[in-house]
């Protein structure tokens, strides 16, 4: 038996499926060691409330068993099936005022923790990392985001479930699209990264997938090429089409667009009509292209965590407690080449900061990655190939320490 410890856990940044599964895994692994887990509500906001004495700290302990839940579900296991976060999450940005930081640090001190596990995305882990540095906290980071753009890890909590949600939506749209010979444009999340659009799109049978890494701006050339893809399908007798666009694809002026899916749907309809009027034989039935747009939105953040996300949550939770047991702090738990590992959190945050300073994504889709090649090979339109030298890529990652 190891020395009993008291560890904190919080969720920060936008929620995603699988956060509760991580909390459950941490609590189970900690219970086996006789450690106590303190759940910190609403991230740094909770720490401020602790500083103000607004919580009974004993009530923040998350036990494995003994819940007053009807039936036989007395323990924490049910959590792995629920998306959201039982702790609540916070999306507020860096606390820049000195008094706010001081209060957060004071709240942390009151909890008397041996270590903190923060489940966050690139932005929120950056914030917690900075606070941990100032407060001398023993921090472990666990990556979560449906955007899957945290450096060093191949998989983040929530991504697989979101892919499944996009995949199911495309399946559901296929039959109505086919019945009316329509082009369905589906806008999916992915503020800076196209992993979700690419994976969900391929799995769900999309004909066109537009992601910011390959389509930095949605210009006339891209719209014409999308229409040509639709025309090619029609010539083969396939009258409907599924188009997936990541919200991070920018308008022709390089600016973010609020409703990129709606804009694209209208642009496809208009441009198809113009192509038809050109009289070219290939485009003769393009005057009938009818489009509809839908925004999948926050449904992508709330699906039932898939088995794959639950397994990842279990593996990440276990690794985080192992790192604490071994006294190895300032680590980011990652998935790499079929294994759970950890990397220096400071290295990951350095990449995040450098990329955010340059306005680029810290964990983009690599333009020559397997899934991009798969999409092209299947005949899915993803844009013209970009020469590797012109692609925006994050900082070199090779030298990060791995254990
Ligand atoms: O960062 C994850 C993400 O899901 C993005 O893809 C999306 O743009 C954003 O969160 C939405 O955040 P909010 O819920 O704060 O609007």
XYZ file of C-alpha atoms and ligand atoms in Angstrom:
419
model
C 0.000 0.000 0.000
C 1.316 3.420 -0.952
C 1.252 6.511 1.222
C -2.329 7.838 1.216
C -2.665 10.913 -0.917
C -5.227 13.545 -1.554
C -5.551 14.472 -5.189
C -7.689 17.044 -6.951
C -9.414 16.700 -10.278
C -11.034 19.312 -12.490
C -12.411 19.645 -16.008
C -11.702 22.819 -17.912
C -12.545 24.283 -21.331
C -15.408 23.127 -23.548
C -16.974 19.854 -22.442
C -16.867 16.671 -24.502
C -18.010 13.069 -24.156
C -15.833 10.967 -21.856
C -14.932 13.517 -19.164
C -16.966 11.631 -16.572
C -15.369 8.385 -17.688
C -11.954 9.857 -16.855
C -13.200 11.053 -13.463
C -14.566 7.568 -12.769
C -11.289 5.920 -13.780
C -9.235 8.249 -11.599
C -11.507 7.680 -8.600
C -11.367 3.897 -9.030
C -7.583 3.820 -9.406
C -7.196 6.193 -6.453
C -9.581 4.188 -4.243
C -7.519 1.089 -4.794
C -4.583 3.001 -3.326
C -6.636 4.408 -0.510
C -6.283 7.942 -1.851
C -8.912 10.622 -1.616
C -10.120 12.432 -4.739
C -11.399 15.981 -4.415
C -13.617 17.116 -7.296
C -13.132 20.810 -7.990
C -16.318 22.332 -9.440
C -16.066 24.626 -12.488
C -12.261 24.627 -12.683
C -10.605 27.800 -11.473
C -13.975 29.329 -10.542
C -14.342 26.517 -8.000
C -10.915 27.264 -6.561
C -11.939 30.882 -6.078
C -15.063 29.755 -4.278
C -12.957 27.464 -2.091
C -10.810 30.511 -1.233
C -13.985 32.385 -0.278
C -15.086 29.492 1.939
C -18.187 28.871 -0.185
C -17.777 25.080 -0.207
C -17.708 22.505 2.521
C -14.443 20.905 1.355
C -15.351 17.494 2.820
C -18.360 17.426 0.484
C -16.099 17.790 -2.561
C -14.648 14.317 -1.988
C -15.759 11.890 -4.746
C -16.151 8.394 -3.255
C -16.264 5.286 -5.393
C -19.336 3.857 -3.658
C -22.210 4.809 -1.421
C -24.260 7.067 -3.662
C -27.929 7.404 -3.030
C -28.969 6.302 -6.515
C -32.089 4.164 -6.920
C -31.668 0.526 -7.863
C -28.306 -1.113 -7.800
C -26.348 1.767 -9.335
C -24.825 2.812 -6.019
C -21.306 3.345 -7.282
C -19.495 5.662 -9.598
C -19.374 3.211 -12.530
C -22.486 4.626 -14.163
C -20.519 7.780 -14.863
C -18.668 6.281 -17.768
C -21.885 6.218 -19.769
C -22.729 9.885 -19.270
C -21.322 12.741 -21.278
C -20.869 16.237 -19.842
C -18.892 16.730 -16.660
C -20.247 16.115 -13.173
C -17.789 18.777 -12.051
C -18.909 21.412 -14.526
C -16.406 23.134 -16.767
C -15.219 26.627 -17.452
C -14.384 28.418 -20.704
C -13.224 31.808 -19.489
C -9.681 32.415 -20.721
C -6.590 33.461 -18.772
C -7.179 35.083 -15.394
C -5.113 38.213 -15.973
C -5.694 40.142 -12.780
C -3.192 39.510 -10.031
C -5.897 39.309 -7.366
C -7.777 36.652 -9.325
C -4.642 34.542 -9.672
C -3.837 35.027 -5.972
C -7.339 33.888 -5.046
C -7.137 30.790 -7.232
C -3.793 29.886 -5.668
C -5.203 30.489 -2.169
C -8.156 28.207 -2.952
C -5.809 25.498 -4.156
C -3.751 25.757 -0.973
C -6.858 25.362 1.160
C -7.559 22.011 -0.475
C -4.248 20.684 0.772
C -3.641 18.505 -2.282
C -0.661 16.313 -3.139
C -1.382 16.654 -6.866
C -3.924 17.905 -9.369
C -5.265 16.168 -12.469
C -6.577 18.679 -15.016
C -8.623 17.372 -17.922
C -8.437 20.076 -20.570
C -7.823 21.104 -24.162
C -4.949 23.166 -25.523
C -6.215 26.516 -24.199
C -7.397 25.344 -20.803
C -4.295 23.251 -20.096
C -2.218 26.332 -20.906
C -4.125 28.304 -18.240
C -3.840 25.597 -15.587
C -0.174 25.025 -16.429
C 0.577 28.707 -15.814
C -1.263 28.655 -12.488
C 0.521 25.453 -11.475
C 3.860 27.072 -12.245
C 3.003 30.079 -10.099
C 1.580 27.998 -7.268
C 4.084 25.135 -7.343
C 1.288 22.587 -7.950
C 2.047 18.981 -8.858
C 0.138 18.891 -12.113
C -0.832 16.118 -14.525
C -2.703 17.044 -17.727
C -5.156 14.774 -19.546
C -6.057 15.901 -23.087
C -9.715 16.195 -24.059
C -11.280 17.831 -27.076
C -13.520 16.809 -29.924
C -11.159 18.843 -32.136
C -8.314 16.389 -31.355
C -5.707 19.128 -31.677
C -3.672 18.825 -28.478
C 0.025 18.402 -29.344
C 1.791 15.059 -28.844
C -1.293 12.879 -28.463
C -2.857 10.940 -31.314
C -6.169 10.763 -29.495
C -7.927 13.096 -27.087
C -10.909 12.221 -24.918
C -14.177 12.935 -26.755
C -12.856 12.813 -30.295
C -13.971 9.283 -31.123
C -17.506 9.901 -29.849
C -17.768 13.098 -31.878
C -16.589 11.222 -34.980
C -19.345 8.702 -34.317
C -21.889 11.528 -34.027
C -20.837 13.018 -37.382
C -20.847 9.551 -38.913
C -24.395 8.843 -37.648
C -25.647 12.224 -38.832
C -24.340 11.533 -42.337
C -26.007 8.129 -42.315
C -29.295 9.698 -41.230
C -29.038 12.389 -43.902
C -28.178 9.987 -46.705
C -31.711 8.696 -47.220
C -33.487 12.019 -47.190
C -30.764 13.432 -49.472
C -31.216 10.499 -51.838
C -35.024 10.783 -51.845
C -34.873 14.375 -53.058
C -31.637 14.279 -55.085
C -30.270 16.938 -52.762
C -26.839 18.121 -51.755
C -26.659 18.102 -47.970
C -24.027 20.396 -46.526
C -23.112 19.473 -42.949
C -21.134 21.973 -40.892
C -19.184 20.281 -38.119
C -17.115 21.660 -35.251
C -13.380 22.171 -35.512
C -12.431 25.766 -34.880
C -8.881 25.366 -36.148
C -8.511 21.675 -36.968
C -10.189 19.369 -39.444
C -9.703 15.989 -37.725
C -13.390 15.663 -36.839
C -14.639 16.631 -40.314
C -12.107 14.366 -42.001
C -12.644 11.256 -39.874
C -16.415 11.688 -39.486
C -16.745 12.519 -43.180
C -14.836 9.495 -44.411
C -16.648 7.163 -42.011
C -20.051 8.601 -42.931
C -19.576 8.434 -46.698
C -19.103 12.123 -47.522
C -18.356 13.045 -51.134
C -16.692 16.334 -50.252
C -14.801 17.207 -47.050
C -13.513 20.724 -46.548
C -11.045 21.284 -43.684
C -8.959 24.360 -42.832
C -5.624 22.579 -43.298
C -6.450 21.761 -46.945
C -8.909 24.533 -47.781
C -7.548 27.595 -45.993
C -10.129 29.797 -47.751
C -13.406 28.979 -49.422
C -12.862 30.757 -52.732
C -14.459 30.560 -56.167
C -12.047 27.856 -57.351
C -12.994 25.561 -54.465
C -16.716 26.136 -54.998
C -16.403 25.341 -58.708
C -14.408 22.192 -57.915
C -17.056 21.081 -55.404
C -19.710 21.587 -58.105
C -17.603 19.636 -60.588
C -17.477 16.789 -58.063
C -21.265 16.905 -57.760
C -21.584 16.950 -61.573
C -19.273 13.938 -61.833
C -21.448 12.018 -59.347
C -24.587 12.943 -61.299
C -23.090 11.763 -64.546
C -22.661 8.385 -62.899
C -26.280 8.367 -61.814
C -25.730 9.413 -58.199
C -28.010 12.387 -57.829
C -27.431 13.277 -54.174
C -24.248 14.310 -52.430
C -22.977 14.741 -48.880
C -20.670 17.677 -48.234
C -18.910 18.130 -44.879
C -17.335 21.446 -43.967
C -15.394 22.194 -40.794
C -16.427 25.448 -39.142
C -12.766 26.553 -39.218
C -12.711 26.911 -43.019
C -12.519 30.631 -43.734
C -14.310 32.786 -46.269
C -12.619 34.122 -49.369
C -11.344 37.173 -47.462
C -9.526 34.891 -45.014
C -11.915 35.768 -42.188
C -13.885 33.307 -40.097
C -17.508 32.967 -41.193
C -20.376 32.531 -38.824
C -22.433 30.133 -40.933
C -19.967 28.630 -43.357
C -22.270 25.638 -44.065
C -25.186 27.854 -45.042
C -22.914 30.019 -47.187
C -21.466 26.957 -48.911
C -24.902 25.449 -49.589
C -26.049 28.664 -51.245
C -22.786 29.024 -53.177
C -23.092 25.446 -54.519
C -26.676 26.067 -55.665
C -25.783 29.382 -57.347
C -22.603 28.137 -58.989
C -24.271 24.930 -60.234
C -26.867 27.030 -61.979
C -24.186 29.155 -63.633
C -22.315 26.029 -64.770
C -25.508 24.695 -66.294
C -26.131 27.946 -68.140
C -22.623 27.750 -69.596
C -24.076 25.061 -71.890
C -21.235 22.581 -71.299
C -22.531 19.015 -71.707
C -21.084 17.880 -68.360
C -23.244 20.367 -66.506
C -26.553 20.000 -68.348
C -28.611 18.876 -65.314
C -26.913 21.130 -62.785
C -29.743 23.649 -62.793
C -31.646 21.259 -60.551
C -29.084 21.105 -57.785
C -30.983 21.717 -54.599
C -28.986 22.207 -51.429
C -29.746 22.152 -47.712
C -27.398 23.032 -44.876
C -27.336 21.789 -41.335
C -25.105 22.710 -38.424
C -24.422 19.741 -36.158
C -23.330 22.037 -33.340
C -23.141 20.997 -29.714
C -24.699 17.588 -30.347
C -21.122 16.670 -31.224
C -20.062 17.469 -27.668
C -22.724 15.400 -25.963
C -23.047 11.916 -27.482
C -22.914 8.776 -25.339
C -19.168 8.134 -24.932
C -18.135 5.382 -27.318
C -16.368 2.250 -26.091
C -13.196 3.639 -27.607
C -13.470 6.878 -25.606
C -14.256 4.926 -22.432
C -11.210 2.759 -22.951
C -9.068 5.826 -23.559
C -10.517 7.426 -20.426
C -9.696 4.328 -18.386
C -6.141 4.203 -19.752
C -5.557 7.928 -19.237
C -7.021 7.889 -15.716
C -4.824 4.979 -14.747
C -1.716 6.589 -16.225
C -2.388 9.868 -14.395
C -2.605 8.105 -11.026
C 0.509 6.046 -11.819
C 2.439 9.235 -12.553
C 1.327 10.692 -9.222
C 2.304 7.494 -7.429
C 5.761 7.735 -9.010
C 6.084 11.418 -8.121
C 6.393 12.394 -11.774
C 4.667 15.703 -12.270
C 4.275 18.311 -14.953
C 3.398 15.542 -17.426
C 0.812 15.329 -20.179
C -0.774 11.901 -20.578
C -0.849 10.960 -24.252
C -1.768 8.157 -26.636
C 1.013 7.255 -29.014
C 1.444 4.273 -31.303
C -0.973 2.020 -29.450
C 0.259 2.903 -25.960
C -0.524 5.330 -23.203
C 2.537 7.391 -22.353
C 3.395 10.802 -20.956
C 5.296 13.809 -22.225
C 6.595 16.960 -20.676
C 3.620 19.266 -20.204
C 5.863 22.329 -20.531
C 6.963 21.175 -23.994
C 3.336 20.746 -25.063
C 2.362 24.166 -23.724
C 5.340 25.791 -25.495
C 3.972 24.439 -28.790
C 0.448 25.590 -27.962
C 1.667 29.119 -27.155
C 3.914 29.429 -30.194
C 1.094 28.260 -32.455
C -1.509 30.516 -30.866
C 0.896 33.471 -31.253
C 1.152 32.687 -34.952
C -2.587 32.064 -35.238
C -2.100 28.439 -36.270
C -3.424 25.187 -34.902
C -1.149 23.313 -32.441
C -2.305 19.898 -33.625
C -3.526 20.167 -37.229
C -4.332 17.413 -39.710
C -1.053 16.691 -41.471
C -1.689 17.313 -45.155
C 0.013 14.073 -46.172
C -1.499 11.972 -43.364
C -2.983 8.545 -43.947
C -6.588 9.735 -43.717
C -6.036 12.542 -46.222
C -4.574 9.983 -48.622
C -7.474 7.639 -47.918
C -9.970 10.391 -48.700
C -8.280 11.236 -51.986
C -8.014 7.565 -52.952
C -11.733 7.066 -52.332
C -12.449 9.963 -54.671
C -13.608 12.300 -51.906
C -12.952 15.908 -52.866
C -10.719 17.515 -50.214
C -9.180 20.256 -52.348
C -6.117 20.289 -54.531
C -2.981 18.879 -52.916
C -0.961 21.608 -51.165
C 2.825 21.335 -51.484
C 4.133 20.254 -48.042
C 6.440 23.283 -47.957
C 3.416 25.638 -47.968
C 1.453 23.882 -45.275
C 1.159 25.435 -41.831
C 2.548 22.951 -39.366
C 3.160 23.230 -35.640
C 6.588 23.372 -34.036
C 8.823 20.314 -34.318
C 7.732 17.758 -31.769
C 10.456 15.166 -32.033
C 12.610 16.213 -29.090
C 9.870 15.980 -26.458
C 10.644 13.590 -23.633
C 8.539 10.449 -23.707
C 7.983 7.956 -20.976
O -12.796 23.542 -28.923
C -13.841 22.643 -29.113
C -15.007 23.273 -29.757
O -15.935 22.278 -29.796
C -14.775 23.907 -31.129
O -14.745 22.992 -32.171
C -15.908 24.883 -31.217
O -15.641 25.927 -32.094
C -16.000 25.365 -29.822
O -15.585 24.311 -28.996
C -17.368 25.855 -29.415
O -17.280 26.353 -28.136
P -18.489 27.001 -27.334
O -19.301 25.894 -26.789
O -17.820 27.769 -26.261
O -19.262 27.828 -28.281
